[in-house]
Amino acid sequence: MHTARCVSRTLRATKSIIHRRWLSAASADTVRIVEVGPRDGLQNEKGIIPVETKVELINRLSSAGLRTIEAGSFVSPKWVPQMAGTSEVLSRIKQLPGVHYPVLVPNQKGLDNLFASSASLTDEIAIFAAATDEFSTANLNVTVRESLERFAPVARAARDKGYRVRGYVSVVIACPYSGAVKPESVRNVAKELVEMGCYEVSLGDTVGMGIPHQVSAMLEEVQKDVPVQRLAGHFHDTYGTAIANVFAALASGVRTIDSSVGGLGGCPYSPGATGNVATEDVVYALQNSPYKLEGDIDLQKLVEIGWWINKELGRDNVSRAGRALRAKAKL
Ligand SMILES: CC(C)(COP(=O)([O-])OP(=O)([O-])OC[C@H]1O[C@@H](n2cnc3c(N)ncnc32)[C@H](O)[C@@H]1OP(=O)([O-])[O-])[C@@H](O)C(=O)NCCC(=O)NCCSC(=O)C[C@@](C)(O)CC(=O)[O-]
């Protein structure tokens, strides 16, 4: 009797350990997607995109199950005209519970504008630095050091009001103005962003020139100062290596990937750069893999959104999965 109780207790304890291990393994392999299409994807478009289109894009993306959707930027409209009207976008989207709608903020003025207009309509801002002075000057009109000095009080003020703050480092592999980028430079900027209170730092291959082994080497260096759980991968697809780079980042332990529906995008300050890795391609590649996608993402809906928004913008849909799945559906 006593032995049976002991065996049963041991079995229960073993099951519980296995369950806990399984849970922690499951969450360790859960991949979060940050949809950047409505911001990174649209900021480079030449024509003016109506607010209604931006609102519909964001609403469709949230209804497809995405939980973090960048909604726009509070930057100078003279620098990036497409992001004017972000305040109106925030006030008109259907805010779903549990979905974050971060916005980019480059300076105190941007934060003041956010607070003055739609402060309660988002709980997250993103500040964005670069690994080279050349890119930083083109993008923000200040050096890297000056940009970090400018971001520190912005991050503090946002956090004091309860906002989550995310950081970006651009040109983590190559800079369109100064060429190859040293991983140490990326590491230093990422470290400072974390010290400012960024809960996560997204590392951007802005030019889309990176190849997997460079991504792995860069991540190895950055991890000397920043735990991998606080890093995200942001890959443009200029040379067709973005999805390979996503998997290199996953193999290094990164579990947050930025992507853009329909492969929208480019960068106004990175001549020739194409869009981000397409969200459909990332979701397709991760479904039925050992990784688990956060939330309940509907790939078919994403494919339809990719086709819809590219048609609205008069662009070709560059998502490979989007094209293939649509062709298959038409058979
Ligand atoms: C930072 C500035 C403003 C400096 O630009 P500046 O010209 O040095 O600014 P300033 O402080 O001298 O002000 C000039 C004018 O802009 C106004 N101004 C000043 N700030 C703001 C503001 N926040 N919102 C609205 N207006 C603003 C300010 O009031 C003034 O107006 P004026 O007196 O001439 O009428 C400018 O460089 C800028 O807006 N840059 C943003 C560029 C940008 O959005 N780039 C794309 C996002 S980054 C990216 O895409 C990369 C990423 C994140 O995706 C990752 C990756 O792929 O690498």
Tab-separated table of C-alpha atoms and ligand atoms in Angstrom:
chain	number	residue	atom	x	y	z
A	1	MET	CA	0.000	0.000	0.000
A	2	HIS	CA	2.731	2.388	1.137
A	3	THR	CA	4.885	1.402	-1.868
A	4	ALA	CA	1.943	1.965	-4.270
A	5	ARG	CA	1.367	5.489	-2.840
A	6	CYS	CA	5.090	6.246	-3.233
A	7	VAL	CA	5.115	5.006	-6.838
A	8	SER	CA	2.013	7.063	-7.626
A	9	ARG	CA	3.549	10.192	-6.013
A	10	THR	CA	6.786	9.641	-7.950
A	11	LEU	CA	4.831	9.202	-11.181
A	12	ARG	CA	2.866	12.404	-10.526
A	13	ALA	CA	6.081	14.303	-9.763
A	14	THR	CA	7.749	12.939	-12.899
A	15	LYS	CA	4.726	13.882	-15.015
A	16	SER	CA	4.745	17.355	-13.544
A	17	ILE	CA	8.473	17.792	-14.290
A	18	ILE	CA	7.925	16.563	-17.863
A	19	HIS	CA	4.946	18.911	-18.233
A	20	ARG	CA	6.919	21.882	-16.901
A	21	ARG	CA	9.836	21.047	-19.193
A	22	TRP	CA	7.463	20.680	-22.117
A	23	LEU	CA	5.854	24.030	-21.319
A	24	SER	CA	9.149	25.844	-21.019
A	25	ALA	CA	10.399	24.179	-24.211
A	26	ALA	CA	7.151	25.183	-25.953
A	27	SER	CA	7.412	28.787	-24.874
A	28	ALA	CA	11.157	28.837	-25.627
A	29	ASP	CA	10.278	27.865	-29.174
A	30	THR	CA	7.379	30.276	-29.579
A	31	VAL	CA	8.045	32.845	-32.258
A	32	ARG	CA	6.475	36.267	-32.045
A	33	ILE	CA	5.847	38.232	-35.200
A	34	VAL	CA	5.973	42.020	-35.253
A	35	GLU	CA	4.063	43.158	-38.318
A	36	VAL	CA	5.730	46.290	-39.681
A	37	GLY	CA	3.837	46.587	-42.975
A	38	PRO	CA	1.671	49.593	-42.064
A	39	ARG	CA	4.789	51.546	-41.042
A	40	ASP	CA	7.968	50.206	-42.663
A	41	GLY	CA	5.941	48.878	-45.577
A	42	LEU	CA	4.119	52.104	-46.393
A	43	GLN	CA	6.634	54.797	-45.427
A	44	ASN	CA	8.487	54.493	-48.718
A	45	GLU	CA	5.493	54.718	-51.056
A	46	LYS	CA	5.517	57.619	-53.496
A	47	GLY	CA	1.797	58.366	-53.751
A	48	ILE	CA	-0.296	59.510	-50.812
A	49	ILE	CA	-2.052	56.585	-49.163
A	50	PRO	CA	-5.497	57.456	-47.779
A	51	VAL	CA	-5.975	57.092	-44.032
A	52	GLU	CA	-8.880	54.699	-44.764
A	53	THR	CA	-6.479	52.319	-46.520
A	54	LYS	CA	-4.037	52.363	-43.598
A	55	VAL	CA	-6.872	51.790	-41.139
A	56	GLU	CA	-8.269	48.924	-43.171
A	57	LEU	CA	-4.813	47.360	-43.496
A	58	ILE	CA	-4.267	47.411	-39.736
A	59	ASN	CA	-7.764	46.100	-39.003
A	60	ARG	CA	-7.345	43.262	-41.477
A	61	LEU	CA	-3.962	42.344	-39.973
A	62	SER	CA	-5.342	42.205	-36.437
A	63	SER	CA	-8.271	40.108	-37.591
A	64	ALA	CA	-5.767	37.689	-39.168
A	65	GLY	CA	-4.383	37.067	-35.681
A	66	LEU	CA	-1.310	39.312	-35.554
A	67	ARG	CA	-0.718	40.643	-32.057
A	68	THR	CA	1.827	43.416	-32.666
A	69	ILE	CA	1.225	45.741	-35.589
A	70	GLU	CA	3.286	48.895	-36.078
A	71	ALA	CA	0.710	51.539	-36.837
A	72	GLY	CA	2.877	54.439	-38.048
A	73	SER	CA	5.361	57.091	-36.961
A	74	PHE	CA	5.383	60.461	-35.229
A	75	VAL	CA	8.252	61.701	-37.393
A	76	SER	CA	8.576	64.909	-39.379
A	77	PRO	CA	6.115	64.878	-42.294
A	78	LYS	CA	8.724	66.785	-44.280
A	79	TRP	CA	11.071	63.826	-43.919
A	80	VAL	CA	8.549	61.010	-44.335
A	81	PRO	CA	5.281	62.363	-45.731
A	82	GLN	CA	3.574	58.964	-45.772
A	83	MET	CA	3.517	58.788	-41.991
A	84	ALA	CA	1.581	62.049	-41.576
A	85	GLY	CA	-1.820	61.222	-40.141
A	86	THR	CA	-0.633	58.465	-37.784
A	87	SER	CA	-2.620	60.106	-35.024
A	88	GLU	CA	-5.813	59.814	-37.069
A	89	VAL	CA	-4.949	56.231	-37.971
A	90	LEU	CA	-4.584	55.335	-34.283
A	91	SER	CA	-7.885	56.938	-33.418
A	92	ARG	CA	-9.765	55.175	-36.217
A	93	ILE	CA	-8.493	51.602	-36.056
A	94	LYS	CA	-10.539	48.992	-34.256
A	95	GLN	CA	-8.344	48.344	-31.238
A	96	LEU	CA	-8.511	44.669	-30.361
A	97	PRO	CA	-7.694	43.558	-26.810
A	98	GLY	CA	-4.255	42.013	-26.474
A	99	VAL	CA	-2.974	43.649	-29.670
A	100	HIS	CA	-0.162	46.218	-29.471
A	101	TYR	CA	0.012	49.064	-31.983
A	102	PRO	CA	3.504	50.589	-31.587
A	103	VAL	CA	4.522	53.833	-33.281
A	104	LEU	CA	7.979	55.176	-34.104
A	105	VAL	CA	9.068	58.298	-32.240
A	106	PRO	CA	12.324	60.044	-33.274
A	107	ASN	CA	12.527	62.842	-30.672
A	108	GLN	CA	10.767	64.781	-27.910
A	109	LYS	CA	8.593	66.587	-30.441
A	110	GLY	CA	7.276	63.281	-31.744
A	111	LEU	CA	6.525	62.122	-28.210
A	112	ASP	CA	4.783	65.423	-27.405
A	113	ASN	CA	2.678	65.052	-30.543
A	114	LEU	CA	1.752	61.500	-29.544
A	115	PHE	CA	0.817	62.563	-26.010
A	116	ALA	CA	-1.172	65.523	-27.338
A	117	SER	CA	-3.212	63.522	-29.784
A	118	SER	CA	-3.579	59.829	-29.260
A	119	ALA	CA	-1.693	59.021	-26.096
A	120	SER	CA	-4.230	56.466	-24.894
A	121	LEU	CA	-4.466	54.727	-28.250
A	122	THR	CA	-1.184	52.922	-28.063
A	123	ASP	CA	0.890	51.460	-25.269
A	124	GLU	CA	4.182	51.229	-27.106
A	125	ILE	CA	6.693	53.434	-28.886
A	126	ALA	CA	9.802	52.494	-30.840
A	127	ILE	CA	12.970	54.539	-30.908
A	128	PHE	CA	15.343	53.932	-33.770
A	129	ALA	CA	19.099	54.298	-33.846
A	130	ALA	CA	21.689	53.030	-36.309
A	131	ALA	CA	25.061	51.340	-36.200
A	132	THR	CA	26.785	53.961	-38.384
A	133	ASP	CA	26.998	57.749	-38.242
A	134	GLU	CA	26.456	57.922	-41.995
A	135	PHE	CA	23.085	56.180	-41.849
A	136	SER	CA	22.092	57.971	-38.658
A	137	THR	CA	22.760	61.343	-40.251
A	138	ALA	CA	20.741	60.444	-43.349
A	139	ASN	CA	17.840	59.096	-41.280
A	140	LEU	CA	17.796	61.357	-38.226
A	141	ASN	CA	20.110	64.253	-39.089
A	142	VAL	CA	22.373	63.479	-36.123
A	143	THR	CA	25.249	61.118	-35.350
A	144	VAL	CA	24.680	57.837	-33.508
A	145	ARG	CA	25.921	59.346	-30.234
A	146	GLU	CA	23.682	62.403	-30.601
A	147	SER	CA	20.696	60.197	-31.446
A	148	LEU	CA	21.235	58.071	-28.325
A	149	GLU	CA	21.489	61.197	-26.184
A	150	ARG	CA	18.237	62.377	-27.707
A	151	PHE	CA	16.483	59.044	-27.251
A	152	ALA	CA	17.364	58.558	-23.572
A	153	PRO	CA	14.952	61.213	-22.196
A	154	VAL	CA	12.292	60.189	-24.738
A	155	ALA	CA	12.467	56.579	-23.542
A	156	ARG	CA	12.403	57.705	-19.912
A	157	ALA	CA	9.379	59.965	-20.412
A	158	ALA	CA	7.494	57.261	-22.300
A	159	ARG	CA	8.257	54.642	-19.659
A	160	ASP	CA	7.236	57.027	-16.886
A	161	LYS	CA	3.819	57.173	-18.533
A	162	GLY	CA	3.635	53.382	-18.688
A	163	TYR	CA	4.573	52.855	-22.331
A	164	ARG	CA	6.607	49.888	-23.490
A	165	VAL	CA	9.666	51.061	-25.414
A	166	ARG	CA	11.189	49.043	-28.225
A	167	GLY	CA	14.512	49.911	-29.847
A	168	TYR	CA	15.830	49.484	-33.350
A	169	VAL	CA	19.364	49.363	-34.646
A	170	SER	CA	19.545	49.913	-38.399
A	171	VAL	CA	22.281	48.787	-40.796
A	172	VAL	CA	23.475	45.916	-38.633
A	173	ILE	CA	25.257	44.163	-41.512
A	174	ALA	CA	25.985	46.804	-44.142
A	175	CYS	CA	25.421	50.524	-44.515
A	176	PRO	CA	24.443	51.995	-47.888
A	177	TYR	CA	26.823	54.916	-47.264
A	178	SER	CA	29.823	53.361	-45.518
A	179	GLY	CA	29.811	49.636	-46.408
A	180	ALA	CA	30.422	46.697	-44.085
A	181	VAL	CA	29.411	47.253	-40.463
A	182	LYS	CA	31.385	45.909	-37.509
A	183	PRO	CA	29.279	43.671	-35.204
A	184	GLU	CA	30.891	45.521	-32.241
A	185	SER	CA	29.171	48.742	-33.342
A	186	VAL	CA	25.816	46.952	-33.362
A	187	ARG	CA	26.528	45.470	-29.939
A	188	ASN	CA	27.366	48.879	-28.425
A	189	VAL	CA	24.197	50.561	-29.703
A	190	ALA	CA	21.959	47.619	-28.757
A	191	LYS	CA	23.443	47.636	-25.247
A	192	GLU	CA	22.714	51.327	-24.804
A	193	LEU	CA	19.143	50.918	-26.006
A	194	VAL	CA	18.579	48.161	-23.452
A	195	GLU	CA	20.143	50.321	-20.738
A	196	MET	CA	17.646	53.050	-21.689
A	197	GLY	CA	14.847	50.634	-20.881
A	198	CYS	CA	13.979	49.103	-24.246
A	199	TYR	CA	12.297	45.771	-23.545
A	200	GLU	CA	13.536	44.515	-26.904
A	201	VAL	CA	15.952	45.643	-29.603
A	202	SER	CA	15.233	44.842	-33.207
A	203	LEU	CA	18.338	44.425	-35.336
A	204	GLY	CA	17.743	45.629	-38.873
A	205	ASP	CA	19.458	44.491	-42.018
A	206	THR	CA	18.166	47.679	-43.579
A	207	VAL	CA	19.892	47.200	-46.913
A	208	GLY	CA	18.923	43.527	-47.143
A	209	MET	CA	22.445	42.471	-48.100
A	210	GLY	CA	23.062	40.144	-45.181
A	211	ILE	CA	23.683	36.430	-45.502
A	212	PRO	CA	23.016	33.854	-42.764
A	213	HIS	CA	26.589	33.448	-41.533
A	214	GLN	CA	26.961	37.227	-41.116
A	215	VAL	CA	23.689	37.327	-39.186
A	216	SER	CA	24.882	34.530	-36.883
A	217	ALA	CA	28.236	36.241	-36.307
A	218	MET	CA	26.586	39.596	-35.614
A	219	LEU	CA	24.153	37.990	-33.150
A	220	GLU	CA	26.957	36.154	-31.384
A	221	GLU	CA	28.699	39.472	-30.811
A	222	VAL	CA	25.572	41.360	-29.673
A	223	GLN	CA	24.701	38.579	-27.216
A	224	LYS	CA	27.892	39.345	-25.298
A	225	ASP	CA	25.970	42.324	-23.899
A	226	VAL	CA	22.291	41.726	-24.607
A	227	PRO	CA	20.456	38.483	-23.790
A	228	VAL	CA	19.073	36.883	-26.927
A	229	GLN	CA	15.540	36.928	-25.432
A	230	ARG	CA	15.647	40.704	-25.851
A	231	LEU	CA	16.660	40.687	-29.503
A	232	ALA	CA	14.507	40.665	-32.618
A	233	GLY	CA	15.443	40.148	-36.266
A	234	HIS	CA	14.403	42.609	-38.980
A	235	PHE	CA	15.432	41.514	-42.442
A	236	HIS	CA	14.888	43.209	-45.767
A	237	ASP	CA	14.892	40.961	-48.793
A	238	THR	CA	16.896	42.915	-51.370
A	239	TYR	CA	19.147	39.964	-52.232
A	240	GLY	CA	16.591	37.213	-51.533
A	241	THR	CA	18.266	36.120	-48.288
A	242	ALA	CA	15.701	37.399	-45.790
A	243	ILE	CA	13.983	34.087	-45.016
A	244	ALA	CA	17.367	32.357	-44.687
A	245	ASN	CA	18.413	35.140	-42.326
A	246	VAL	CA	15.233	34.642	-40.288
A	247	PHE	CA	16.224	31.003	-39.767
A	248	ALA	CA	19.814	31.948	-38.927
A	249	ALA	CA	18.429	34.294	-36.269
A	250	LEU	CA	16.112	31.567	-34.942
A	251	ALA	CA	19.027	29.151	-34.781
A	252	SER	CA	20.892	31.756	-32.706
A	253	GLY	CA	17.978	31.855	-30.260
A	254	VAL	CA	16.105	34.958	-31.479
A	255	ARG	CA	12.341	34.488	-31.074
A	256	THR	CA	10.909	37.751	-32.409
A	257	ILE	CA	10.823	38.416	-36.135
A	258	ASP	CA	9.693	41.612	-37.858
A	259	SER	CA	7.932	41.110	-41.171
A	260	SER	CA	5.716	42.931	-43.587
A	261	VAL	CA	2.600	41.572	-45.236
A	262	GLY	CA	3.005	41.159	-48.984
A	263	GLY	CA	6.715	42.007	-48.563
A	264	LEU	CA	5.818	45.710	-48.556
A	265	GLY	CA	8.464	48.292	-48.023
A	266	GLY	CA	11.883	49.679	-48.527
A	267	CYS	CA	13.697	52.370	-46.621
A	268	PRO	CA	13.659	56.030	-47.674
A	269	TYR	CA	17.283	56.386	-46.514
A	270	SER	CA	18.614	53.154	-47.968
A	271	PRO	CA	18.609	53.515	-51.746
A	272	GLY	CA	17.670	50.304	-53.550
A	273	ALA	CA	16.550	48.412	-50.451
A	274	THR	CA	13.415	46.367	-50.996
A	275	GLY	CA	10.735	45.388	-48.520
A	276	ASN	CA	10.888	43.301	-45.396
A	277	VAL	CA	10.623	39.575	-45.432
A	278	ALA	CA	6.953	38.864	-46.200
A	279	THR	CA	4.814	37.888	-43.218
A	280	GLU	CA	3.139	35.163	-45.297
A	281	ASP	CA	6.554	33.646	-46.082
A	282	VAL	CA	7.582	33.612	-42.423
A	283	VAL	CA	4.264	32.125	-41.296
A	284	TYR	CA	4.342	29.510	-44.057
A	285	ALA	CA	7.913	28.511	-43.168
A	286	LEU	CA	7.170	28.266	-39.453
A	287	GLN	CA	3.872	26.422	-39.634
A	288	ASN	CA	4.310	22.721	-38.997
A	289	SER	CA	7.894	23.326	-37.906
A	290	PRO	CA	9.354	22.692	-34.447
A	291	TYR	CA	8.737	26.395	-33.775
A	292	LYS	CA	5.359	27.527	-32.582
A	293	LEU	CA	3.841	30.798	-33.763
A	294	GLU	CA	2.485	33.097	-31.078
A	295	GLY	CA	-1.282	33.500	-31.333
A	296	ASP	CA	-3.592	32.027	-33.875
A	297	ILE	CA	-2.436	33.399	-37.222
A	298	ASP	CA	-4.575	32.730	-40.270
A	299	LEU	CA	-2.204	32.281	-43.225
A	300	GLN	CA	-4.988	32.324	-45.806
A	301	LYS	CA	-6.204	35.686	-44.517
A	302	LEU	CA	-2.654	37.035	-44.661
A	303	VAL	CA	-2.336	35.923	-48.263
A	304	GLU	CA	-5.543	37.785	-49.141
A	305	ILE	CA	-4.333	40.904	-47.309
A	306	GLY	CA	-1.012	40.769	-49.167
A	307	TRP	CA	-2.827	40.674	-52.510
A	308	TRP	CA	-5.320	43.361	-51.504
A	309	ILE	CA	-2.762	45.913	-50.234
A	310	ASN	CA	-0.359	45.412	-53.133
A	311	LYS	CA	-3.249	45.995	-55.534
A	312	GLU	CA	-4.246	49.153	-53.638
A	313	LEU	CA	-0.667	50.419	-53.977
A	314	GLY	CA	-0.294	49.315	-57.593
A	315	ARG	CA	2.620	47.058	-56.669
A	316	ASP	CA	3.514	43.467	-57.457
A	317	ASN	CA	3.072	41.022	-54.607
A	318	VAL	CA	6.578	39.752	-53.845
A	319	SER	CA	5.542	37.220	-51.197
A	320	ARG	CA	6.517	33.812	-52.559
A	321	ALA	CA	4.085	31.956	-50.299
A	322	GLY	CA	1.421	34.528	-51.143
A	323	ARG	CA	1.848	33.908	-54.859
A	324	ALA	CA	2.016	30.134	-54.561
A	325	LEU	CA	-0.971	29.799	-52.251
A	326	ARG	CA	-3.076	32.051	-54.434
A	327	ALA	CA	-2.175	30.108	-57.572
A	328	LYS	CA	-3.020	26.854	-55.786
A	329	ALA	CA	-6.377	28.228	-54.650
A	330	LYS	CA	-7.219	29.105	-58.268
A	331	LEU	CA	-6.563	25.593	-59.593
B	1	LIG	C1	14.234	63.395	-36.420
B	1	LIG	C2	13.922	64.461	-37.452
B	1	LIG	C3	12.617	65.149	-37.139
B	1	LIG	C4	15.045	65.473	-37.382
B	1	LIG	O1	14.957	66.357	-38.498
B	1	LIG	P1	15.502	67.852	-38.383
B	1	LIG	O2	15.221	68.512	-39.685
B	1	LIG	O3	16.919	67.808	-37.910
B	1	LIG	O4	14.554	68.405	-37.234
B	1	LIG	P2	14.522	69.739	-36.466
B	1	LIG	O5	14.471	69.419	-35.015
B	1	LIG	O6	15.617	70.688	-36.955
B	1	LIG	O7	13.111	70.338	-36.918
B	1	LIG	C5	12.869	70.696	-38.264
B	1	LIG	C6	11.368	70.805	-38.467
B	1	LIG	O8	10.748	69.526	-38.263
B	1	LIG	C7	9.784	69.611	-37.198
B	1	LIG	N1	9.850	68.373	-36.450
B	1	LIG	C8	10.882	67.915	-35.729
B	1	LIG	N2	10.566	66.735	-35.183
B	1	LIG	C9	9.303	66.453	-35.555
B	1	LIG	C10	8.425	65.364	-35.292
B	1	LIG	N3	8.789	64.335	-34.535
B	1	LIG	N4	7.204	65.394	-35.836
B	1	LIG	C11	6.805	66.416	-36.615
B	1	LIG	N5	7.607	67.478	-36.907
B	1	LIG	C12	8.835	67.491	-36.366
B	1	LIG	C13	10.236	70.824	-36.402
B	1	LIG	O9	9.138	71.348	-35.683
B	1	LIG	C14	10.702	71.764	-37.492
B	1	LIG	O10	9.567	72.275	-38.142
B	1	LIG	P3	9.615	73.721	-38.898
B	1	LIG	O11	10.034	74.688	-37.848
B	1	LIG	O12	10.643	73.564	-39.992
B	1	LIG	O13	8.224	73.860	-39.412
B	1	LIG	C15	13.857	63.865	-38.872
B	1	LIG	O14	15.144	63.444	-39.220
B	1	LIG	C16	12.911	62.729	-38.987
B	1	LIG	O15	11.700	62.876	-38.841
B	1	LIG	N6	13.446	61.518	-39.280
B	1	LIG	C17	12.622	60.313	-39.351
B	1	LIG	C18	13.108	59.458	-40.482
B	1	LIG	C19	12.287	58.201	-40.557
B	1	LIG	O16	11.149	58.136	-40.143
B	1	LIG	N7	12.890	57.149	-41.147
B	1	LIG	C20	12.240	55.897	-41.335
B	1	LIG	C21	12.123	55.113	-40.063
B	1	LIG	S1	13.604	54.253	-39.614
B	1	LIG	C22	13.553	52.824	-40.544
B	1	LIG	O17	12.746	52.701	-41.417
B	1	LIG	C23	14.469	51.706	-40.210
B	1	LIG	C24	13.789	50.572	-39.446
B	1	LIG	C25	13.290	51.064	-38.097
B	1	LIG	O18	12.664	50.091	-40.146
B	1	LIG	C26	14.753	49.415	-39.217
B	1	LIG	C27	15.589	49.046	-40.432
B	1	LIG	O19	15.060	48.516	-41.423
B	1	LIG	O20	16.779	49.320	-40.369
